[in-house]
Coordinates of C-alpha atoms and ligand atoms in Angstrom, one line a residue:
M232 CA 48.4 -105.2 6.4
S233 CA 49.4 -106.1 10.5
V234 CA 48.6 -103.9 13.1
N235 CA 52.2 -102.7 13.4
R236 CA 52.5 -102.3 9.7
M237 CA 49.8 -100.3 9.7
E238 CA 50.6 -98.3 12.7
S239 CA 53.8 -97.5 10.7
S240 CA 52.3 -96.1 7.6
I241 CA 50.0 -94.3 9.6
A242 CA 52.9 -92.9 11.5
T243 CA 55.4 -92.8 8.4
S244 CA 51.8 -90.8 6.5
V245 CA 51.9 -88.2 9.8
S246 CA 55.3 -88.2 10.0
I247 CA 55.2 -87.0 6.1
E248 CA 52.3 -84.8 6.7
I249 CA 54.2 -82.9 9.1
L250 CA 57.6 -82.3 7.0
E251 CA 55.4 -81.3 4.9
K252 CA 53.7 -78.7 7.1
Q253 CA 57.2 -77.4 8.8
L254 CA 58.4 -77.2 4.5
D255 CA 55.2 -74.9 3.9
V256 CA 56.1 -73.5 6.8
A257 CA 59.8 -72.4 6.3
S258 CA 59.0 -71.7 2.5
T259 CA 56.9 -69.3 3.7
E260 CA 58.8 -67.8 6.2
A261 CA 61.8 -68.0 3.4
A262 CA 59.7 -66.5 0.9
K263 CA 58.7 -63.4 3.6
S264 CA 62.0 -62.9 4.2
F265 CA 62.7 -63.1 0.4
M266 CA 60.2 -59.9 -0.4
S267 CA 61.0 -58.0 2.8
T268 CA 64.3 -57.8 1.4
I269 CA 63.7 -56.8 -1.9
D270 CA 61.2 -54.5 0.1
I271 CA 64.5 -53.2 2.1
M272 CA 66.7 -52.6 -1.7
E273 CA 63.6 -51.0 -3.0
S274 CA 63.3 -48.5 -0.6
L275 CA 67.3 -47.4 -0.7
I276 CA 67.0 -47.4 -3.9
S277 CA 63.9 -45.2 -3.9
T278 CA 66.0 -42.9 -1.1
N279 CA 69.1 -42.7 -3.6
E280 CA 67.4 -42.1 -6.9
R281 CA 67.3 -38.3 -6.6
F282 CA 66.0 -37.5 -9.9
Y283 CA 62.2 -39.0 -9.0
E284 CA 61.8 -39.9 -5.7
G285 CA 61.2 -43.5 -6.5
S286 CA 58.7 -43.2 -9.0
H287 CA 61.3 -44.3 -11.8
C288 CA 61.7 -47.8 -10.5
R289 CA 58.1 -48.8 -9.4
F290 CA 57.5 -47.5 -13.6
I291 CA 59.9 -49.7 -14.7
A292 CA 59.1 -52.6 -12.7
T293 CA 55.5 -52.2 -13.5
K294 CA 55.5 -51.7 -17.0
S295 CA 58.0 -54.4 -17.5
A296 CA 56.0 -57.1 -16.0
L297 CA 53.1 -56.3 -18.0
I298 CA 55.3 -56.4 -21.1
A299 CA 57.0 -59.9 -19.7
Q300 CA 53.1 -61.4 -19.7
Q301 CA 52.4 -59.6 -22.9
L302 CA 55.5 -61.9 -24.3
G303 CA 53.9 -65.4 -23.4
F304 CA 56.1 -65.5 -19.6
Q305 CA 54.0 -66.2 -16.2
G306 CA 54.4 -66.6 -12.9
Y307 CA 57.9 -66.4 -11.7
E308 CA 59.4 -65.4 -14.3
V309 CA 57.0 -62.4 -14.5
F310 CA 58.3 -61.9 -11.0
E311 CA 62.0 -62.4 -11.4
I312 CA 61.4 -59.3 -14.2
Q313 CA 59.8 -57.5 -12.3
T314 CA 62.0 -57.0 -9.4
A315 CA 65.0 -56.7 -12.1
A316 CA 63.4 -53.9 -12.9
L317 CA 62.3 -52.5 -9.8
L318 CA 66.5 -53.2 -8.9
H319 CA 67.9 -52.5 -11.9
D320 CA 69.9 -49.9 -10.4
I321 CA 71.5 -51.4 -7.5
G322 CA 74.9 -51.3 -8.2
K323 CA 74.9 -47.3 -7.9
I324 CA 74.1 -47.2 -4.4
G325 CA 77.0 -45.6 -3.1
F326 CA 77.6 -43.7 -6.3
P327 CA 78.9 -40.3 -5.1
D328 CA 76.6 -37.1 -5.3
Y329 CA 78.4 -35.6 -8.1
I330 CA 78.0 -38.3 -10.5
S331 CA 74.2 -39.2 -9.3
S332 CA 73.0 -35.7 -10.3
K333 CA 75.1 -35.8 -13.7
Y334 CA 73.5 -37.0 -16.7
Y335 CA 76.0 -39.8 -18.9
S336 CA 76.9 -36.7 -21.5
E337 CA 78.6 -35.1 -19.1
F338 CA 80.7 -37.3 -17.4
T339 CA 84.9 -37.4 -17.7
N340 CA 86.4 -40.0 -18.4
E341 CA 86.9 -41.2 -14.7
E342 CA 83.3 -40.4 -13.9
Q343 CA 82.6 -42.8 -17.0
K344 CA 84.2 -45.9 -15.6
I345 CA 82.6 -46.0 -12.4
Y346 CA 79.4 -45.4 -14.1
Y347 CA 80.4 -48.4 -16.3
K348 CA 80.5 -50.7 -13.0
H349 CA 77.0 -50.7 -12.3
P350 CA 75.6 -53.3 -13.8
E351 CA 78.2 -55.7 -12.7
L352 CA 78.4 -54.4 -8.5
G353 CA 74.3 -54.6 -8.6
K354 CA 75.1 -58.0 -10.0
Q355 CA 77.7 -58.4 -6.8
L356 CA 75.3 -57.1 -4.2
L357 CA 72.4 -59.6 -5.5
S358 CA 75.3 -62.3 -5.3
Q359 CA 75.1 -63.0 -1.3
N360 CA 71.7 -64.6 -1.9
S361 CA 71.3 -67.3 -4.2
N362 CA 67.4 -66.4 -4.8
F363 CA 68.6 -63.3 -6.4
D364 CA 70.9 -64.9 -8.7
S365 CA 68.6 -64.5 -12.2
I366 CA 67.7 -61.5 -11.0
G367 CA 71.2 -60.6 -10.8
D368 CA 72.0 -61.9 -14.2
I369 CA 68.6 -59.5 -15.6
I370 CA 70.7 -57.0 -13.2
L371 CA 73.8 -57.4 -15.0
Q372 CA 72.5 -57.1 -18.5
H373 CA 70.2 -54.3 -18.1
H374 CA 72.9 -52.0 -19.7
E375 CA 73.6 -54.1 -22.9
K376 CA 72.0 -53.5 -26.4
V377 CA 70.5 -55.6 -28.7
D378 CA 73.3 -54.5 -31.9
G379 CA 76.1 -55.5 -29.4
S380 CA 76.6 -51.5 -28.6
G381 CA 76.0 -51.6 -24.6
F382 CA 78.1 -52.8 -21.6
P383 CA 79.5 -54.8 -20.0
Y384 CA 79.9 -57.7 -21.9
H385 CA 79.0 -56.5 -25.8
L386 CA 76.3 -59.2 -25.6
S387 CA 73.8 -59.1 -28.7
G388 CA 70.7 -60.1 -29.6
S389 CA 69.3 -63.2 -27.4
E390 CA 72.4 -63.6 -25.7
I391 CA 70.7 -60.7 -23.3
H392 CA 68.3 -62.0 -21.3
I393 CA 64.4 -60.8 -22.2
G394 CA 64.3 -59.4 -18.7
A395 CA 67.2 -57.3 -19.7
Q396 CA 66.1 -56.3 -23.2
I397 CA 62.5 -54.5 -21.9
I398 CA 63.9 -53.0 -19.0
S399 CA 66.4 -51.2 -21.1
V400 CA 63.4 -50.4 -23.5
V401 CA 61.0 -49.5 -20.0
D402 CA 64.2 -47.2 -18.8
F403 CA 65.3 -45.5 -21.5
Y404 CA 61.3 -44.0 -22.4
H405 CA 61.3 -42.9 -18.4
N406 CA 64.6 -41.3 -18.1
A407 CA 63.9 -39.5 -21.9
V408 CA 60.7 -38.3 -20.6
F409 CA 60.4 -37.6 -16.9
R410 CA 64.8 -36.9 -16.2
R411 CA 64.9 -33.8 -15.4
K412 CA 69.1 -31.8 -15.1
R413 CA 68.9 -30.6 -11.6
D414 CA 69.5 -26.8 -12.0
R415 CA 72.1 -25.6 -9.6
T416 CA 71.2 -22.2 -10.7
Q417 CA 67.3 -23.0 -9.8
M418 CA 68.0 -24.0 -6.3
T419 CA 67.6 -20.4 -4.7
D420 CA 64.5 -19.6 -2.8
S421 CA 63.4 -17.0 -4.3
S422 CA 63.6 -19.0 -7.4
L423 CA 62.0 -21.7 -7.0
S424 CA 58.0 -20.3 -7.5
A425 CA 59.1 -19.6 -11.0
I426 CA 59.2 -23.0 -12.3
N427 CA 55.4 -24.0 -13.7
G428 CA 53.9 -26.9 -13.6
T429 CA 51.9 -26.7 -16.7
A430 CA 54.8 -26.0 -18.2
L431 CA 56.4 -28.8 -17.6
V432 CA 53.2 -30.9 -17.9
A433 CA 53.4 -29.8 -21.8
Q434 CA 57.1 -30.3 -21.7
S435 CA 56.7 -34.0 -21.0
Q436 CA 53.8 -35.1 -23.4
K437 CA 56.3 -33.5 -26.2
R438 CA 58.8 -35.8 -24.6
S439 CA 56.9 -39.2 -24.7
T440 CA 56.5 -38.8 -28.1
Q441 CA 60.2 -38.1 -29.1
A442 CA 61.1 -40.8 -26.8
V443 CA 58.1 -42.9 -28.9
Q444 CA 59.9 -41.9 -32.1
Y445 CA 63.7 -42.6 -31.2
L446 CA 62.3 -46.3 -29.9
L447 CA 60.6 -46.7 -32.8
S448 CA 63.8 -45.6 -34.6
K449 CA 66.2 -47.8 -33.1
K450 CA 64.1 -51.0 -32.7
K451 CA 65.9 -52.9 -34.8
T452 CA 69.3 -52.0 -33.7
I453 CA 69.4 -51.3 -30.2
F454 CA 66.2 -51.9 -29.0
N455 CA 64.2 -55.5 -29.2
Q456 CA 62.1 -54.2 -32.0
E457 CA 58.3 -57.2 -30.6
V458 CA 59.8 -55.2 -26.9
V459 CA 59.3 -51.7 -28.3
D460 CA 55.8 -52.7 -30.0
L461 CA 54.7 -53.7 -27.2
F462 CA 55.4 -50.7 -25.3
V463 CA 54.3 -48.8 -27.7
H464 CA 51.2 -50.0 -27.6
L465 CA 51.1 -49.5 -24.2
V466 CA 52.2 -45.7 -23.5
E467 CA 49.2 -45.1 -27.0
Y468 CA 47.1 -47.6 -24.5
D469 CA 47.8 -45.4 -21.7
R470 CA 46.8 -41.9 -23.4
D471 CA 44.1 -42.9 -24.8
N472 CA 42.5 -45.1 -22.0
L473 CA 43.1 -41.9 -19.3
S474 CA 41.7 -39.7 -21.3
E475 CA 38.1 -41.4 -20.7
Q476 CA 38.7 -41.5 -16.8
T477 CA 36.6 -38.9 -15.2
I478 CA 38.8 -36.9 -13.1
L479 CA 38.3 -35.4 -9.8
R480 CA 40.3 -32.8 -7.6
C481 CA 41.5 -35.0 -4.2
S482 CA 43.1 -34.0 -0.6
V483 CA 46.0 -36.4 -0.9
H484 CA 44.8 -37.3 3.3
Q485 CA 42.2 -38.9 1.3
L486 CA 43.7 -41.1 -1.9
S487 CA 42.1 -44.6 -2.3
D488 CA 43.3 -47.3 -4.4
D489 CA 40.8 -47.4 -6.9
M490 CA 42.3 -44.4 -8.1
I491 CA 44.8 -43.2 -10.8
I492 CA 46.7 -40.2 -10.8
A493 CA 45.4 -37.6 -13.7
Q494 CA 48.6 -35.3 -14.1
D495 CA 52.2 -35.4 -13.3
Y496 CA 53.5 -33.9 -9.9
Y497 CA 57.1 -32.3 -9.6
T498 CA 58.6 -30.7 -6.8
T499 CA 59.7 -27.2 -6.9
Y500 CA 63.3 -28.2 -8.1
G501 CA 61.2 -30.1 -11.1
L502 CA 61.5 -33.6 -10.1
L503 CA 59.1 -35.9 -10.0
I504 CA 57.4 -37.3 -7.5
V505 CA 54.6 -39.3 -9.4
A506 CA 53.5 -39.4 -12.9
K507 CA 50.1 -39.6 -14.5
G508 CA 48.2 -43.1 -15.0
E509 CA 50.3 -44.2 -11.7
H510 CA 47.7 -46.1 -9.6
V511 CA 47.6 -44.6 -5.9
K512 CA 49.1 -47.3 -3.3
E513 CA 50.4 -46.8 -0.1
H514 CA 54.1 -45.0 -1.1
V515 CA 52.5 -42.8 -3.7
R516 CA 50.0 -42.0 -0.9
N517 CA 53.1 -41.4 1.6
A518 CA 54.9 -39.3 -0.9
L519 CA 52.0 -37.0 -1.8
I520 CA 51.3 -36.2 1.8
K521 CA 55.4 -35.7 2.7
F522 CA 55.2 -33.2 -0.6
A523 CA 51.9 -31.4 0.3
N524 CA 53.0 -30.7 4.3
N525 CA 55.8 -28.8 2.8
G526 CA 53.9 -27.2 0.3
E527 CA 55.4 -28.2 -3.2
V528 CA 52.3 -30.3 -4.0
P529 CA 48.7 -29.4 -4.1
P530 CA 47.1 -30.3 -0.7
K531 CA 44.5 -31.6 -3.3
I532 CA 45.5 -33.2 -6.5
L533 CA 44.3 -34.1 -9.6
V534 CA 43.0 -37.9 -9.7
M535 CA 41.1 -40.3 -12.3
R536 CA 38.3 -42.1 -11.2
Ligands
FE2_183 FE1 71.5 -48.4 -14.9
FE2_184 FE1 66.7 -46.7 -14.4

Protein backbone atom coordinates (compact mmCIF):
# COMPACT_ATOMS: atom_id res chain seq x y z
CA MET A 1 0.00 0.00 0.00
CA SER A 2 1.37 3.44 -0.93
CA VAL A 3 2.08 5.89 1.86
CA ASN A 4 -0.67 8.12 0.51
CA ARG A 5 -3.24 5.32 0.45
CA MET A 6 -2.12 4.15 3.92
CA GLU A 7 -2.46 7.69 5.25
CA SER A 8 -5.85 8.03 3.66
CA SER A 9 -6.93 4.65 5.06
CA ILE A 10 -5.72 5.64 8.56
CA ALA A 11 -7.48 8.96 8.18
CA THR A 12 -10.68 7.16 7.16
CA SER A 13 -10.54 4.74 10.08
CA VAL A 14 -9.79 7.59 12.48
CA SER A 15 -12.68 9.61 11.14
CA ILE A 16 -14.94 6.56 11.41
CA GLU A 17 -13.75 6.11 14.98
CA ILE A 18 -14.52 9.75 15.75
CA LEU A 19 -17.88 9.43 14.05
CA GLU A 20 -18.66 6.30 16.06
CA LYS A 21 -17.69 8.08 19.26
CA GLN A 22 -19.86 11.04 18.31
CA LEU A 23 -22.71 8.66 17.51
CA ASP A 24 -22.18 6.94 20.84
CA VAL A 25 -22.33 10.25 22.66
CA ALA A 26 -25.36 11.29 20.62
CA SER A 27 -27.22 8.05 21.25
CA THR A 28 -26.31 8.12 24.94
CA GLU A 29 -27.60 11.70 25.09
CA ALA A 30 -30.75 10.67 23.19
CA ALA A 31 -31.23 7.74 25.56
CA LYS A 32 -30.73 10.02 28.56
CA SER A 33 -33.24 12.53 27.26
CA PHE A 34 -35.66 9.68 26.44
CA MET A 35 -35.35 8.34 30.00
CA SER A 36 -35.73 11.77 31.56
CA THR A 37 -38.84 12.35 29.43
CA ILE A 38 -40.25 9.09 30.83
CA ASP A 39 -39.36 10.18 34.39
CA ILE A 40 -41.12 13.52 33.92
CA MET A 41 -44.23 11.81 32.55
CA GLU A 42 -44.22 9.29 35.38
CA SER A 43 -44.14 12.00 38.03
CA LEU A 44 -46.92 13.88 36.21
CA ILE A 45 -49.06 10.74 36.29
CA SER A 46 -48.22 10.00 39.92
CA THR A 47 -49.31 13.50 40.87
CA ASN A 48 -52.51 12.98 38.94
CA GLU A 49 -53.08 9.54 40.47
CA ARG A 50 -55.16 10.64 43.39
CA PHE A 51 -55.92 7.13 44.52
CA TYR A 52 -52.52 5.56 44.86
CA GLU A 53 -49.74 8.11 45.37
CA GLY A 54 -47.86 6.66 42.40
CA SER A 55 -47.99 3.10 43.68
CA HIS A 56 -50.42 2.04 40.93
CA CYS A 57 -48.10 2.81 37.99
CA ARG A 58 -45.09 1.28 39.72
CA PHE A 59 -46.98 -1.93 40.48
CA ILE A 60 -48.31 -2.31 36.92
CA ALA A 61 -44.88 -1.59 35.42
CA THR A 62 -42.96 -4.02 37.64
CA LYS A 63 -45.38 -6.92 37.26
CA SER A 64 -45.89 -6.34 33.52
CA ALA A 65 -42.14 -6.47 32.93
CA LEU A 66 -41.88 -9.74 34.87
CA ILE A 67 -44.70 -11.33 32.88
CA ALA A 68 -43.18 -10.11 29.59
CA GLN A 69 -39.89 -11.74 30.54
CA GLN A 70 -41.62 -14.97 31.47
CA LEU A 71 -43.33 -14.95 28.08
CA GLY A 72 -39.88 -14.87 26.49
CA PHE A 73 -39.54 -11.18 25.62
CA GLN A 74 -36.15 -9.61 26.14
CA GLY A 75 -34.29 -6.32 26.21
CA TYR A 76 -35.99 -3.42 24.48
CA GLU A 77 -39.31 -5.29 24.08
CA VAL A 78 -39.55 -5.69 27.87
CA PHE A 79 -38.53 -2.04 28.31
CA GLU A 80 -41.33 -0.93 25.94
CA ILE A 81 -43.96 -2.97 27.77
CA GLN A 82 -42.69 -1.76 31.16
CA THR A 83 -42.72 1.88 30.03
CA ALA A 84 -46.19 1.55 28.48
CA ALA A 85 -47.36 0.06 31.77
CA LEU A 86 -45.82 2.93 33.71
CA LEU A 87 -47.55 5.48 31.48
CA HIS A 88 -50.72 3.53 30.62
CA ASP A 89 -53.16 6.17 31.88
CA ILE A 90 -51.23 9.22 30.70
CA GLY A 91 -54.30 10.13 28.62
CA LYS A 92 -56.15 10.88 31.86
CA ILE A 93 -53.87 13.81 32.65
CA GLY A 94 -56.07 16.83 32.53
CA PHE A 95 -59.28 14.95 33.36
CA PRO A 96 -61.41 17.11 35.61
CA ASP A 97 -61.32 16.21 39.33
CA TYR A 98 -64.92 15.05 39.33
CA ILE A 99 -64.02 12.33 36.81
CA SER A 100 -60.70 11.29 38.38
CA SER A 101 -62.34 10.68 41.74
CA LYS A 102 -65.20 8.51 40.44
CA TYR A 103 -65.58 4.82 39.71
CA TYR A 104 -66.49 3.85 36.16
CA SER A 105 -69.91 2.65 37.34
CA GLU A 106 -70.67 6.14 38.66
CA PHE A 107 -70.05 7.96 35.36
CA THR A 108 -72.82 9.76 33.54
CA ASN A 109 -73.07 9.15 29.78
CA GLU A 110 -71.10 12.32 29.12
CA GLU A 111 -68.38 11.34 31.58
CA GLN A 112 -68.17 7.87 30.04
CA LYS A 113 -67.53 9.45 26.65
CA ILE A 114 -64.64 11.46 28.11
CA TYR A 115 -63.25 8.40 29.90
CA TYR A 116 -63.35 6.28 26.72
CA LYS A 117 -61.05 8.77 25.03
CA HIS A 118 -58.09 8.34 27.40
CA PRO A 119 -56.27 5.57 25.47
CA GLU A 120 -56.37 7.66 22.27
CA LEU A 121 -55.38 10.82 24.13
CA GLY A 122 -52.43 8.90 25.59
CA LYS A 123 -51.32 7.74 22.15
CA GLN A 124 -51.73 11.28 20.82
CA LEU A 125 -49.65 12.79 23.61
CA LEU A 126 -46.79 10.39 22.95
CA SER A 127 -46.97 10.71 19.15
CA GLN A 128 -44.91 13.89 19.33
CA ASN A 129 -41.80 11.80 19.85
CA SER A 130 -41.21 8.89 17.46
CA ASN A 131 -39.29 7.00 20.18
CA PHE A 132 -42.67 6.45 21.81
CA ASP A 133 -44.45 5.01 18.74
CA SER A 134 -44.78 1.41 19.91
CA ILE A 135 -45.20 2.42 23.56
CA GLY A 136 -48.08 4.63 22.37
CA ASP A 137 -49.62 1.68 20.47
CA ILE A 138 -49.59 -0.47 23.61
CA ILE A 139 -51.17 2.36 25.61
CA LEU A 140 -53.80 2.82 22.89
CA GLN A 141 -54.88 -0.82 23.35
CA HIS A 142 -54.70 -1.25 27.14
CA HIS A 143 -58.52 -1.36 27.49
CA GLU A 144 -59.11 -3.80 24.62
CA LYS A 145 -60.44 -7.24 25.67
CA VAL A 146 -59.64 -10.63 24.17
CA ASP A 147 -63.32 -11.20 23.22
CA GLY A 148 -63.59 -7.84 21.42
CA SER A 149 -65.70 -6.18 24.12
CA GLY A 150 -63.10 -3.54 25.01
CA PHE A 151 -62.38 -0.06 23.64
CA PRO A 152 -61.54 2.03 21.65
CA TYR A 153 -61.40 -0.28 18.58
CA HIS A 154 -62.96 -3.54 19.85
CA LEU A 155 -59.86 -5.48 18.82
CA SER A 156 -59.82 -9.14 19.75
CA GLY A 157 -57.35 -11.95 20.43
CA SER A 158 -53.98 -11.56 18.76
CA GLU A 159 -55.00 -8.22 17.21
CA ILE A 160 -54.22 -6.78 20.64
CA HIS A 161 -50.55 -6.11 21.40
CA ILE A 162 -49.34 -8.61 24.01
CA GLY A 163 -48.06 -5.70 26.13
CA ALA A 164 -51.60 -4.29 26.27
CA GLN A 165 -52.98 -7.72 27.21
CA ILE A 166 -50.48 -7.93 30.07
CA ILE A 167 -51.28 -4.43 31.34
CA SER A 168 -54.99 -5.19 31.22
CA VAL A 169 -54.61 -8.13 33.64
CA VAL A 170 -52.31 -6.38 36.12
CA ASP A 171 -54.33 -3.14 35.97
CA PHE A 172 -57.55 -5.02 36.75
CA TYR A 173 -55.95 -6.72 39.76
CA HIS A 174 -54.44 -3.58 41.26
CA ASN A 175 -57.67 -1.61 40.86
CA ALA A 176 -59.72 -4.46 42.35
CA VAL A 177 -57.47 -4.83 45.37
CA PHE A 178 -56.28 -1.32 46.14
CA ARG A 179 -58.58 1.26 44.66
CA ARG A 180 -60.79 2.85 47.26
CA LYS A 181 -63.71 5.10 46.87
CA ARG A 182 -62.94 8.57 48.13
CA ASP A 183 -65.77 8.96 50.58
CA ARG A 184 -66.44 12.65 51.12
CA THR A 185 -68.17 11.96 54.46
CA GLN A 186 -64.82 10.69 55.79
CA MET A 187 -62.89 13.81 55.01
CA THR A 188 -63.48 15.68 58.24
CA ASP A 189 -60.58 15.67 60.72
CA SER A 190 -62.61 14.05 63.49
CA SER A 191 -63.52 11.02 61.40
CA LEU A 192 -60.05 10.47 59.87
CA SER A 193 -58.69 8.65 62.92
CA ALA A 194 -61.62 6.26 62.80
CA ILE A 195 -60.25 4.48 59.70
CA ASN A 196 -58.67 1.27 60.92
CA GLY A 197 -55.42 0.33 59.12
CA THR A 198 -55.54 -3.35 60.17
CA ALA A 199 -59.05 -3.71 58.80
CA LEU A 200 -57.90 -2.22 55.48
CA VAL A 201 -55.05 -4.74 55.25
CA ALA A 202 -57.38 -7.68 55.99
CA GLN A 203 -59.78 -6.27 53.42
CA SER A 204 -57.04 -6.06 50.78
CA GLN A 205 -56.12 -9.75 51.36
CA LYS A 206 -59.74 -10.74 50.85
CA ARG A 207 -59.94 -8.55 47.76
CA SER A 208 -56.78 -10.17 46.37
CA THR A 209 -58.37 -13.63 46.58
CA GLN A 210 -61.56 -12.35 44.92
CA ALA A 211 -59.61 -10.55 42.16
CA VAL A 212 -57.61 -13.70 41.39
CA GLN A 213 -60.84 -15.74 41.22
CA TYR A 214 -62.33 -13.21 38.81
CA LEU A 215 -59.23 -13.23 36.58
CA LEU A 216 -59.29 -17.03 36.45
CA SER A 217 -63.00 -17.07 35.63
CA LYS A 218 -62.49 -14.63 32.71
CA LYS A 219 -59.22 -15.93 31.35
CA LYS A 220 -60.74 -17.27 28.17
CA THR A 221 -63.06 -14.38 27.46
CA ILE A 222 -61.81 -11.02 28.67
CA PHE A 223 -58.17 -11.70 29.51
CA ASN A 224 -55.30 -13.56 27.87
CA GLN A 225 -55.22 -17.03 29.40
CA GLU A 226 -51.43 -17.43 29.53
CA VAL A 227 -50.97 -13.97 31.02
CA VAL A 228 -53.57 -14.64 33.72
CA ASP A 229 -51.89 -17.93 34.66
CA LEU A 230 -48.47 -16.30 34.89
CA PHE A 231 -49.80 -13.35 36.90
CA VAL A 232 -51.72 -15.54 39.35
CA HIS A 233 -48.53 -17.52 39.83
CA LEU A 234 -46.68 -14.27 40.60
CA VAL A 235 -49.31 -13.23 43.15
CA GLU A 236 -49.07 -16.64 44.86
CA TYR A 237 -45.27 -16.58 44.73
CA ASP A 238 -45.19 -13.12 46.34
CA ARG A 239 -47.60 -14.22 49.05
CA ASP A 240 -45.63 -17.39 49.89
CA ASN A 241 -42.20 -15.83 49.61
CA LEU A 242 -42.86 -12.69 51.54
CA SER A 243 -44.17 -14.65 54.50
CA GLU A 244 -40.73 -16.30 54.91
CA GLN A 245 -38.79 -13.05 55.28
CA THR A 246 -37.65 -11.51 58.57
CA ILE A 247 -39.93 -8.67 59.54
CA LEU A 248 -38.53 -5.66 61.35
CA ARG A 249 -39.69 -2.20 62.30
CA CYS A 250 -37.58 0.53 60.73
CA SER A 251 -37.61 4.32 60.79
CA VAL A 252 -38.76 5.77 57.46
CA HIS A 253 -35.50 7.75 57.40
CA GLN A 254 -33.41 4.59 57.60
CA LEU A 255 -35.10 2.57 54.88
CA SER A 256 -32.58 1.02 52.50
CA ASP A 257 -32.81 -0.47 49.02
CA ASP A 258 -32.46 -4.07 50.28
CA MET A 259 -35.75 -3.83 52.17
CA ILE A 260 -39.25 -4.82 51.11
CA ILE A 261 -42.39 -3.20 52.50
CA ALA A 262 -44.11 -5.71 54.85
CA GLN A 263 -47.64 -4.33 54.86
CA ASP A 264 -49.84 -1.93 52.93
CA TYR A 265 -49.65 1.66 54.16
CA TYR A 266 -52.50 4.08 53.56
CA THR A 267 -53.10 7.75 54.15
CA THR A 268 -55.75 8.65 56.68
CA TYR A 269 -58.11 9.03 53.72
CA GLY A 270 -57.58 5.34 52.93
CA LEU A 271 -55.42 5.99 49.84
CA LEU A 272 -52.63 3.51 49.25
CA ILE A 273 -49.11 4.91 49.62
CA VAL A 274 -47.10 1.69 49.34
CA ALA A 275 -48.20 -1.91 49.03
CA LYS A 276 -46.83 -4.99 50.77
CA GLY A 277 -44.10 -6.50 48.61
CA GLU A 278 -42.88 -3.22 47.06
CA HIS A 279 -39.12 -2.82 47.07
CA VAL A 280 -37.81 0.25 48.85
CA LYS A 281 -36.60 2.77 46.26
CA GLU A 282 -35.87 6.46 46.58
CA HIS A 283 -39.41 7.56 45.60
CA VAL A 284 -40.95 5.02 48.02
CA ARG A 285 -38.71 6.31 50.83
CA ASN A 286 -39.53 9.94 49.97
CA ALA A 287 -43.29 9.26 49.92
CA LEU A 288 -43.12 7.51 53.30
CA ILE A 289 -41.02 10.31 54.86
CA LYS A 290 -43.53 12.87 53.54
CA PHE A 291 -46.50 11.02 55.03
CA ALA A 292 -44.66 10.22 58.28
CA ASN A 293 -43.94 13.96 58.67
CA ASN A 294 -47.66 14.62 58.24
CA GLY A 295 -48.43 11.96 60.83
CA GLU A 296 -50.33 9.88 58.26
CA VAL A 297 -48.06 6.83 58.57
CA PRO A 298 -46.09 5.81 61.68
CA PRO A 299 -42.49 7.08 61.96
CA LYS A 300 -41.37 3.43 62.03
CA ILE A 301 -42.86 1.01 59.55
CA LEU A 302 -42.78 -2.75 59.02
CA VAL A 303 -40.29 -3.98 56.43
CA MET A 304 -38.81 -7.32 55.41
CA ARG A 305 -35.25 -8.20 54.75
FE1 LIG B 1 -56.80 3.16 31.49
FE1 LIG C 1 -54.57 1.87 35.66
